[in-house]
GROMACS .gro file of C-alpha atoms in nm:
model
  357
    1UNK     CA    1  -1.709  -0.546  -1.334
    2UNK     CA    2  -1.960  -0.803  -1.295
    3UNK     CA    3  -2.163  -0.807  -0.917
    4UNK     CA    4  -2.279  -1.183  -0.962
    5UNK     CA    5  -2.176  -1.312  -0.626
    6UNK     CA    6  -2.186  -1.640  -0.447
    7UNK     CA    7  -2.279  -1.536  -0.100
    8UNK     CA    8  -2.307  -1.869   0.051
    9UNK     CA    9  -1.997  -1.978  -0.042
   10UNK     CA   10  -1.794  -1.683   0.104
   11UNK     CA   11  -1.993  -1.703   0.406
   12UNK     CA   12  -1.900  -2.061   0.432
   13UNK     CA   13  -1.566  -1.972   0.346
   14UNK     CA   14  -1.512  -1.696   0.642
   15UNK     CA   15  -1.690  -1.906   0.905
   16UNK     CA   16  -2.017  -1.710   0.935
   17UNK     CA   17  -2.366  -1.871   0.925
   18UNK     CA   18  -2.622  -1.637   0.654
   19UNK     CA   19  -2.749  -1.353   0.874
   20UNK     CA   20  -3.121  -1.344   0.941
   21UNK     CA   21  -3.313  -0.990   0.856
   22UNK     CA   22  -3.280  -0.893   1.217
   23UNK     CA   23  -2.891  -0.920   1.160
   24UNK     CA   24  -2.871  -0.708   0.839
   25UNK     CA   25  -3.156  -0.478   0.906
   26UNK     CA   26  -3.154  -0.361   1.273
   27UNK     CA   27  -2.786  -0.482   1.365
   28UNK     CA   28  -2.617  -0.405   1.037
   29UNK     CA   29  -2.309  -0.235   1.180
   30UNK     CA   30  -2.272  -0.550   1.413
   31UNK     CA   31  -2.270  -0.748   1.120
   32UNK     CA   32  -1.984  -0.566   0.911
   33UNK     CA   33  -1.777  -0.565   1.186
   34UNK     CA   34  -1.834  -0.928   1.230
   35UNK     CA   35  -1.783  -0.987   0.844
   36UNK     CA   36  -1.468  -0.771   0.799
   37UNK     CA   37  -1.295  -0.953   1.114
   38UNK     CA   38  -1.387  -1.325   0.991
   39UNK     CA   39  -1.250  -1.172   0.644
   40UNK     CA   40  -0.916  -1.059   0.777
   41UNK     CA   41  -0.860  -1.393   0.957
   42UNK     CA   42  -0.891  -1.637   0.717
   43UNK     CA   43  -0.833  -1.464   0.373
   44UNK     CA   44  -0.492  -1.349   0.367
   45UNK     CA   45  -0.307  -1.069   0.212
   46UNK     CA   46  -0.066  -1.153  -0.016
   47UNK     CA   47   0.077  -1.109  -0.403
   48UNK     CA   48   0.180  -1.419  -0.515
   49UNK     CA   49   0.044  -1.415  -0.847
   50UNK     CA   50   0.238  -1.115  -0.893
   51UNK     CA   51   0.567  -1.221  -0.741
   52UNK     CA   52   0.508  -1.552  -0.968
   53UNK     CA   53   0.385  -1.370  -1.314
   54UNK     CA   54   0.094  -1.519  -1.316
   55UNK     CA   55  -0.173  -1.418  -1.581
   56UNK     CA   56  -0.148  -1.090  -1.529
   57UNK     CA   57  -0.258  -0.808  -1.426
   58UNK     CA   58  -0.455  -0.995  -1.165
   59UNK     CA   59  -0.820  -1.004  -1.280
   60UNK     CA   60  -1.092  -0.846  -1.067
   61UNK     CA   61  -1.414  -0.963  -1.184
   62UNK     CA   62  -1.644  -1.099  -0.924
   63UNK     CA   63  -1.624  -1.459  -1.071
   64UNK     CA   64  -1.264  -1.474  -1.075
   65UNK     CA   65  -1.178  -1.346  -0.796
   66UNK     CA   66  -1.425  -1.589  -0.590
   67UNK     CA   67  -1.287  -1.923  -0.781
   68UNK     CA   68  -0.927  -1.751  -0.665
   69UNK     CA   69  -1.015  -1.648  -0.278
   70UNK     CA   70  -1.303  -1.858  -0.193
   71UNK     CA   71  -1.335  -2.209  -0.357
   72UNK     CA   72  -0.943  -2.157  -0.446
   73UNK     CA   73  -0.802  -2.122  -0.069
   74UNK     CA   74  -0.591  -1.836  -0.158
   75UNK     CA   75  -0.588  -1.473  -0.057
   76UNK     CA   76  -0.527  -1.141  -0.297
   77UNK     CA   77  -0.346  -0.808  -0.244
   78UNK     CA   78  -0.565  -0.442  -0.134
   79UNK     CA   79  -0.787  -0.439  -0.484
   80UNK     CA   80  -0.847  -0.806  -0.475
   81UNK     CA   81  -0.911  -0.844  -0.093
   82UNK     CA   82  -1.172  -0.551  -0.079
   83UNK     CA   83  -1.342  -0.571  -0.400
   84UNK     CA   84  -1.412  -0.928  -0.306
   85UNK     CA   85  -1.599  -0.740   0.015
   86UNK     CA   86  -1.728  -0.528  -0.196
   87UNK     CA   87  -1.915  -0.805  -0.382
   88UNK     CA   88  -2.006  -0.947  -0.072
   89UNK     CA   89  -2.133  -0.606   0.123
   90UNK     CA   90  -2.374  -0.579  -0.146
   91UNK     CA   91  -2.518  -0.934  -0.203
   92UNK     CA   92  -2.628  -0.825   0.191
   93UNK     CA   93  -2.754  -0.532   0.091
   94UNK     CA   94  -2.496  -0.278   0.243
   95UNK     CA   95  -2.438   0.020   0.020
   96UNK     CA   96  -2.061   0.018  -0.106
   97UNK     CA   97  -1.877   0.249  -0.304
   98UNK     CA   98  -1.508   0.248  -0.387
   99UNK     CA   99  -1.264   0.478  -0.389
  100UNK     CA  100  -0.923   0.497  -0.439
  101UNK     CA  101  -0.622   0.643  -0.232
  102UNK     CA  102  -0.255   0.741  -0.146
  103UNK     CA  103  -0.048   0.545   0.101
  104UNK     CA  104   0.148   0.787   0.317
  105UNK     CA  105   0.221   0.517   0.565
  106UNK     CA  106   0.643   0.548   0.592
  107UNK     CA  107   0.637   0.744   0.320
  108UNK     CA  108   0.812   1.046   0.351
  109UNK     CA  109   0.569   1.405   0.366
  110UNK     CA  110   0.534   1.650   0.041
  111UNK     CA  111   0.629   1.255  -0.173
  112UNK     CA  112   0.265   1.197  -0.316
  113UNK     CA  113   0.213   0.818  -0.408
  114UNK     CA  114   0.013   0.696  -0.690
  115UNK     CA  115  -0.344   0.609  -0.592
  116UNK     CA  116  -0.249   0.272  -0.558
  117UNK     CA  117  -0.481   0.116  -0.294
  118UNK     CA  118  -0.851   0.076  -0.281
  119UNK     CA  119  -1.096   0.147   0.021
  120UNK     CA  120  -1.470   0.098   0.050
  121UNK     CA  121  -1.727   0.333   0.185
  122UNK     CA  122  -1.946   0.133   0.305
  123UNK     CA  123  -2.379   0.247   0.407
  124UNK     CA  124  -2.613  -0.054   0.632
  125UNK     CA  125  -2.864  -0.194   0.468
  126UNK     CA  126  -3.208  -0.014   0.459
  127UNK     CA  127  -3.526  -0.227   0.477
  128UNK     CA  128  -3.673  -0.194   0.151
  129UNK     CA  129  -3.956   0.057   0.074
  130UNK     CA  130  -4.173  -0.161  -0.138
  131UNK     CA  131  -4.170  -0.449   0.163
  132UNK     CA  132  -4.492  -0.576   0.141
  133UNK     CA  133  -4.501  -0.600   0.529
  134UNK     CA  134  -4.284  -0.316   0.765
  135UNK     CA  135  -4.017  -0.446   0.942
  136UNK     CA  136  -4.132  -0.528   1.286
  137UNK     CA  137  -3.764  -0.421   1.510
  138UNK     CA  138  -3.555  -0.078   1.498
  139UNK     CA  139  -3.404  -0.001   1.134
  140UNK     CA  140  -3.031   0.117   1.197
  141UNK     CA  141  -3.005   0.453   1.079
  142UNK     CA  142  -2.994   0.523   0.747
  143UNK     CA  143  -2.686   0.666   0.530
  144UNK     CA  144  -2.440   0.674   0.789
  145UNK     CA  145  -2.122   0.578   0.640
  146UNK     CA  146  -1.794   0.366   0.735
  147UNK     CA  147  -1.503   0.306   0.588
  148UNK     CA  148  -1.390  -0.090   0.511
  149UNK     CA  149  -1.060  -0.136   0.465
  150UNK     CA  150  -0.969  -0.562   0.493
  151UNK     CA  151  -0.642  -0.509   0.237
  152UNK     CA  152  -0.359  -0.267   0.391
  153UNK     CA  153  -0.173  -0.561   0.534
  154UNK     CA  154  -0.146  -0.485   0.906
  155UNK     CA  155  -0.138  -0.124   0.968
  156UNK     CA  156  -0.519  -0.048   0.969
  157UNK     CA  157  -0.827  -0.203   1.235
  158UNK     CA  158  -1.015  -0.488   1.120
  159UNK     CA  159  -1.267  -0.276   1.259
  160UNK     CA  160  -1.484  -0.016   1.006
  161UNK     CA  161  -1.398   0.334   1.081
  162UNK     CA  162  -1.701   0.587   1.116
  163UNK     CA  163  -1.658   0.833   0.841
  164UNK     CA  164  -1.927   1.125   0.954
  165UNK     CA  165  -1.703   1.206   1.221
  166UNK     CA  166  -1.335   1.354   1.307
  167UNK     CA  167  -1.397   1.239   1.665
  168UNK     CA  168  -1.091   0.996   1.774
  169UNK     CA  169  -1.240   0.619   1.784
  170UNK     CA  170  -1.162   0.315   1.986
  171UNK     CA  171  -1.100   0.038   1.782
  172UNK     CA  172  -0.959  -0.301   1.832
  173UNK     CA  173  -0.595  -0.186   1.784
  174UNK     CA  174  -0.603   0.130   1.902
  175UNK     CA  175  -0.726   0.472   1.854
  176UNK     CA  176  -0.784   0.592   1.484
  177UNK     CA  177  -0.942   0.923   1.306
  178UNK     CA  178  -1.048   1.072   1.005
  179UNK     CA  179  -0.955   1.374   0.886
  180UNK     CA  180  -1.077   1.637   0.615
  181UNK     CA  181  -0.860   1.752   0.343
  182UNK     CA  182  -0.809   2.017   0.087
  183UNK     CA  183  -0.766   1.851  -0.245
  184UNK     CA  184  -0.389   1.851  -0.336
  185UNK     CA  185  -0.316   1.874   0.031
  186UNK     CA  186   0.042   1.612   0.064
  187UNK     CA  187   0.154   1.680   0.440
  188UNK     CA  188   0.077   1.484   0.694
  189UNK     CA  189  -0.240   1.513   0.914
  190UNK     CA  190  -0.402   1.743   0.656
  191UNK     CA  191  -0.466   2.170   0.728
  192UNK     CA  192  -0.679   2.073   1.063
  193UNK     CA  193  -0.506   2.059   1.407
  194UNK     CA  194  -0.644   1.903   1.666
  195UNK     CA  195  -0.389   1.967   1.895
  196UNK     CA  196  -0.415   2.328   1.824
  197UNK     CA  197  -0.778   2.364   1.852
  198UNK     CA  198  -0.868   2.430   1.537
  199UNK     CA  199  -1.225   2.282   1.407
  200UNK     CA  200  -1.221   1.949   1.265
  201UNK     CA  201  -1.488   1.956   1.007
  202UNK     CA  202  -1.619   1.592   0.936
  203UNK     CA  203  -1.416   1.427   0.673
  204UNK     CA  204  -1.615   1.390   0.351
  205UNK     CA  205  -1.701   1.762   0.377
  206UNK     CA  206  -1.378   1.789   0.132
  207UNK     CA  207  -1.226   1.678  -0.171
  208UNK     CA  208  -1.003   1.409   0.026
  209UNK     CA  209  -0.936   1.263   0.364
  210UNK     CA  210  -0.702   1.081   0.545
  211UNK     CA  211  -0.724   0.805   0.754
  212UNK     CA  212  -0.470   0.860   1.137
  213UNK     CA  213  -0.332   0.592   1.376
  214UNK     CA  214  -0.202   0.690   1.700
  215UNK     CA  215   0.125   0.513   1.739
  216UNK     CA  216   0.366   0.594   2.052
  217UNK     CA  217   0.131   0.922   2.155
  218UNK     CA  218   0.168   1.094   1.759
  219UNK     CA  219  -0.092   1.042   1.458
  220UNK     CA  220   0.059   0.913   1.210
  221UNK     CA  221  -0.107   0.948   0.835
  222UNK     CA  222  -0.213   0.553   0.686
  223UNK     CA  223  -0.334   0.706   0.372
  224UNK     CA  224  -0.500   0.954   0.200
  225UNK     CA  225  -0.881   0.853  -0.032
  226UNK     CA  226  -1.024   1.033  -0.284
  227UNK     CA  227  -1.365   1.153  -0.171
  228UNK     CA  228  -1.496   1.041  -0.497
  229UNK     CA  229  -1.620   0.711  -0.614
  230UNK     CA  230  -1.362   0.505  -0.817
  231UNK     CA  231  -1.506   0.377  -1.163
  232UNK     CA  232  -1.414   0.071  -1.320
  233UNK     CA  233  -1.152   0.232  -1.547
  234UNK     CA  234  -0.978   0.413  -1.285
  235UNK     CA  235  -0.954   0.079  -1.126
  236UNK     CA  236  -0.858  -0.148  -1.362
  237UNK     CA  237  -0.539   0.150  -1.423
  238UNK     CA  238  -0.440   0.140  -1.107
  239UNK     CA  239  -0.455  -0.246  -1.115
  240UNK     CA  240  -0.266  -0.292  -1.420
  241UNK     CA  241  -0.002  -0.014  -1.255
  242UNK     CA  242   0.034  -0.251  -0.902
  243UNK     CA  243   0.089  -0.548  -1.093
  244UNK     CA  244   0.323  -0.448  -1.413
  245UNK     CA  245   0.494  -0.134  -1.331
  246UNK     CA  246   0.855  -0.215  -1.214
  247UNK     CA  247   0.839   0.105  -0.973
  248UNK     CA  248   0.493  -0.097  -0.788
  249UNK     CA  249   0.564  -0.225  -0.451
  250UNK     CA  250   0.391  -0.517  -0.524
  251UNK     CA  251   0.583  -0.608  -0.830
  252UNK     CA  252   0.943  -0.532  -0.620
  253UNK     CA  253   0.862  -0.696  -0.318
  254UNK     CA  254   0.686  -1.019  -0.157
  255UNK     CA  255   0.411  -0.953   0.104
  256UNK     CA  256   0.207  -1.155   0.301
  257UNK     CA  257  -0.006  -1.059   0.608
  258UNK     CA  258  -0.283  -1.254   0.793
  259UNK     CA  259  -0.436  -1.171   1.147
  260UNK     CA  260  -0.430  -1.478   1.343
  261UNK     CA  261  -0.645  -1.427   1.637
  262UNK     CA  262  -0.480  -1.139   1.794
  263UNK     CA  263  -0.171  -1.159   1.663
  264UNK     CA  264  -0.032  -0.997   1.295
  265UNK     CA  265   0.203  -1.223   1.099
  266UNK     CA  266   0.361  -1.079   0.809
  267UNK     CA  267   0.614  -1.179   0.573
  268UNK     CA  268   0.819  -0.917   0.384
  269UNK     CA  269   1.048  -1.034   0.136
  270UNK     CA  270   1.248  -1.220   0.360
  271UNK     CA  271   1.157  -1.142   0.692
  272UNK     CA  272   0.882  -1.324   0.856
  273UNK     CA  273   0.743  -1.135   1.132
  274UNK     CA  274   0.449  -1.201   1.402
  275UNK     CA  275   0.349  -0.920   1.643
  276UNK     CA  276   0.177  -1.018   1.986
  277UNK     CA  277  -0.108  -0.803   2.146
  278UNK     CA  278   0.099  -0.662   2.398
  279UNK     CA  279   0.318  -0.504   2.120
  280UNK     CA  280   0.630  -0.760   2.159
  281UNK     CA  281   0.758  -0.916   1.794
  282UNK     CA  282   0.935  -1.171   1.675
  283UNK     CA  283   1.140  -1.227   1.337
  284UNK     CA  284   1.282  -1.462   1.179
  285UNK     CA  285   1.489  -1.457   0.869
  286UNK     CA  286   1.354  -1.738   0.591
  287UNK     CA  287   1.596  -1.864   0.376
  288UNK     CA  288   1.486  -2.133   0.230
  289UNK     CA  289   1.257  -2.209  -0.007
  290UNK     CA  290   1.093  -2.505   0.172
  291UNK     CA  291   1.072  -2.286   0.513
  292UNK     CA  292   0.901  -2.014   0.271
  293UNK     CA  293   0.652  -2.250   0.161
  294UNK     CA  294   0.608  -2.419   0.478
  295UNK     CA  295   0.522  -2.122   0.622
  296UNK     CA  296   0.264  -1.985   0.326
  297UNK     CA  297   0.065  -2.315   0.383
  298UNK     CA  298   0.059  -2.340   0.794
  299UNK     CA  299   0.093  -1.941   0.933
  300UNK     CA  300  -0.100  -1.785   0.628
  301UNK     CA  301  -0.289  -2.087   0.493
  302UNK     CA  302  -0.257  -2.023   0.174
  303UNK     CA  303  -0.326  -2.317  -0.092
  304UNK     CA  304  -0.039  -2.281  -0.351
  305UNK     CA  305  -0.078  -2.284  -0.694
  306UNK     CA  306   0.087  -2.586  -0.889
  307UNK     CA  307   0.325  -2.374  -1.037
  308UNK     CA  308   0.567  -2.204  -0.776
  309UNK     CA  309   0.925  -2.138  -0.965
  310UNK     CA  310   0.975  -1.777  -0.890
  311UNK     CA  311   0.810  -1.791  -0.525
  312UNK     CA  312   1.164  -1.753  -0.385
  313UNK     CA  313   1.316  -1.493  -0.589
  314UNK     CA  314   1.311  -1.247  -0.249
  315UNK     CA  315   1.451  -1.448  -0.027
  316UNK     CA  316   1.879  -1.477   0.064
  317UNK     CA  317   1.987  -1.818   0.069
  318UNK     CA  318   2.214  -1.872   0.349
  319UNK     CA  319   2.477  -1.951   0.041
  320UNK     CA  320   2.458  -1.560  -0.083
  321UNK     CA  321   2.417  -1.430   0.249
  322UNK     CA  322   2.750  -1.209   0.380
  323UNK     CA  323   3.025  -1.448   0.503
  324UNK     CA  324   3.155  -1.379   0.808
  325UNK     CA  325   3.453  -1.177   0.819
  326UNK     CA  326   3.795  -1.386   0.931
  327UNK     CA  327   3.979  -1.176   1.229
  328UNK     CA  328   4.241  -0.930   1.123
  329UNK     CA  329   4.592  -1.047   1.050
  330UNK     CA  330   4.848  -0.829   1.020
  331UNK     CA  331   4.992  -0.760   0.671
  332UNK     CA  332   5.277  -0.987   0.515
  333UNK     CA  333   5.571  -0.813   0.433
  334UNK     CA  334   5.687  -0.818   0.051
  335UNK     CA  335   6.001  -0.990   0.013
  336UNK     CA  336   6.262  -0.805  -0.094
  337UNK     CA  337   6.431  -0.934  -0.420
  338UNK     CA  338   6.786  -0.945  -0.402
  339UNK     CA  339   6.985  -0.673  -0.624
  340UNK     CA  340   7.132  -0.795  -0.976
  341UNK     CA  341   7.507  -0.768  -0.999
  342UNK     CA  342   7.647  -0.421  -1.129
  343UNK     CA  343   7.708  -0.626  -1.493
  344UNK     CA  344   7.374  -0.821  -1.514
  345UNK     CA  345   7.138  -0.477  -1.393
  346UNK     CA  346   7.397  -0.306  -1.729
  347UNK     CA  347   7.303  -0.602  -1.953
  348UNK     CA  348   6.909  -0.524  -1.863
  349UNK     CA  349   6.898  -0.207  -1.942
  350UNK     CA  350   7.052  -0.223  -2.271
  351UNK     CA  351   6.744  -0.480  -2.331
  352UNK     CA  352   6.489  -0.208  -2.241
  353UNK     CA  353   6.307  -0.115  -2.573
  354UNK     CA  354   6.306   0.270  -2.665
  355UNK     CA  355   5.986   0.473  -2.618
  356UNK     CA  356   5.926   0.736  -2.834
  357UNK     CA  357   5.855   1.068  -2.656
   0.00000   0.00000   0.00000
């Protein structure tokens, strides 16, 4: 997959001015925080090409997918949304590897997934060694990595997670963790117990790891990565499995997510959903096509391809929706016929055809 990477343009396209040295260099975690919230607020989450069969599977070379999602005013689903941060990460200089993982979010324990989402682990940039002068302010400190997630439609922070750590973290919508794992492990929270107080080693010490949210007082799994970096092949499998398979979520259901200051608005299928900071949400069921699209272009602002036939395949027009069920009447009676005469029931039976036995 080609790295060649207009860096300007995304910049431009996410509402950030180019960093200065000082920015990337010294206050590099400041800046991908800053990045992957400007990201998450104006490039939307959604699989639309999918939902319309649209040259598929999706490509994910650089090029493509920054005529799509930057020049192209549209957004991508998990691969597309963080390999395009991926390409951007490293025109800045961050280190970035990717590597693939397991959802476990609502999905039931011991019911492995395919690795069918994509995570970044993400390194600040280091002032280069063959600078001709030394940097003049405080490098941030080298290697320490974080994992980027902009593409798992809600659930996760904006926020990168530090990955050197199993230490509970503070983050923007509330408190997250990383946790080690055995490889093959499917449970949920992995062998290590906080609660218990058993050690918590730090979570790339093993073969996997899984990312926690706290939700109502109990950590609930998001999904489990593969401590390993993902290669292009692996990638473009998994890719061609999310867009083509008829068991992929993404090819049996319509999604769209986009933070919108502090609020999450979501549309799933037919249900278009926005949740407030203070936890309240509202839905509302769409059932029309022009409310759908309405909505695409104004909540998510997404700019629509010409060709839109199949964009309302998930929704329930209001004409196949359940009618409403009339009150209960009481049964009619039958009607009894009235008896034939003694003569005419004799003259029907002799009429009766013979059956053989």
């Amino acid at each position: 997959m080609s790295d060649f990477f207009d860096i300007d343009s995304y910049l431009n396209r996410i509402g950030l001015p180019a960093p200065t040295d000082e920015q990337r260099y010294q206050d590099g975690l400041i800046l991908l925080r800053d990045i992957m919230a400007a990201h998450s607020r104006t490039i939307p989450f959604e699989n639309l090409d999918i939902v319309l069969k649209r040259n598929l599977p999706v490509s994910l070379e650089s090029m493509e997918l920054e005529a799509k999602m930057v020049a192209g005013g549209r957004g991508g689903y998990c691969f597309e949304n963080n390999l395009l941060l991926c390409f951007a990460l490293r025109a800045l200089g961050f280190g970035v590897t990717p590597m693939l993982a397991r959802v476990r979010w609502n999905k039931p324990p011991g019911d492995p997934q395919p690795l069918g989402h994509l995570v970044l682990l993400v390194t600040l940039p280091q002032w280069p060694v063959s600078a001709a002068t030394p940097f003049s302010g405080q490098l941030s400190v080298a290697g320490t990595p974080y994992l980027a997630d902009v593409g798992f439609a809600g659930t996760n922070s904006i926020a990168p997670v530090a990955a050197a750590s199993a230490e509970v973290q503070q983050l923007p919508e509330g408190h997250f963790r990383l946790l080690s794992e055995p490889f093959g492990c499917t449970g949920s929270g992995g062998m290590y117990s906080a609660e218990l107080g058993q050690p918590l080693p730090p979570p790339l010490s093993d073969k996997q790891f899984v990312l926690q949210r706290q939700v109502r007082g109990t950590w609930r799994d998001l999904y489990m990565v593969r401590n390993e970096p993902a290669c292009d092949a692996d990638i473009s499998q998994a890719n061609w499995y999310n867009c083509t398979h008829p068991d992929a979520r993404f090819v049996s259901s319509f999604f769209v997510s986009r933070v919108v200051g502090d609020e999450r608005h979501h549309i799933v299928n037919g249900s278009y959903i926005f949740r407030k900071p203070d936890g309240s949400i509202n839905e509302e069921v769409v059932t029309s096509r022009a409310r759908l699209m309405l909505l695409l272009t104004s909540a998510f602002g997404i700019a629509l391809p010409d060709e839109t036939a199949y964009i309302d395949r998930f929704l329930q027009p209001p004409s196949e929706q359940p009618p409403e069920q009339p009150p209960e009447q009481p049964p009619e009676q039958p009607q009894q016929q009235p008896r034939p005469a003694p003569q005419a029931a004799r003259a029907q039976q002799k009429q009766k055809p013979r059956h053989a036995v």
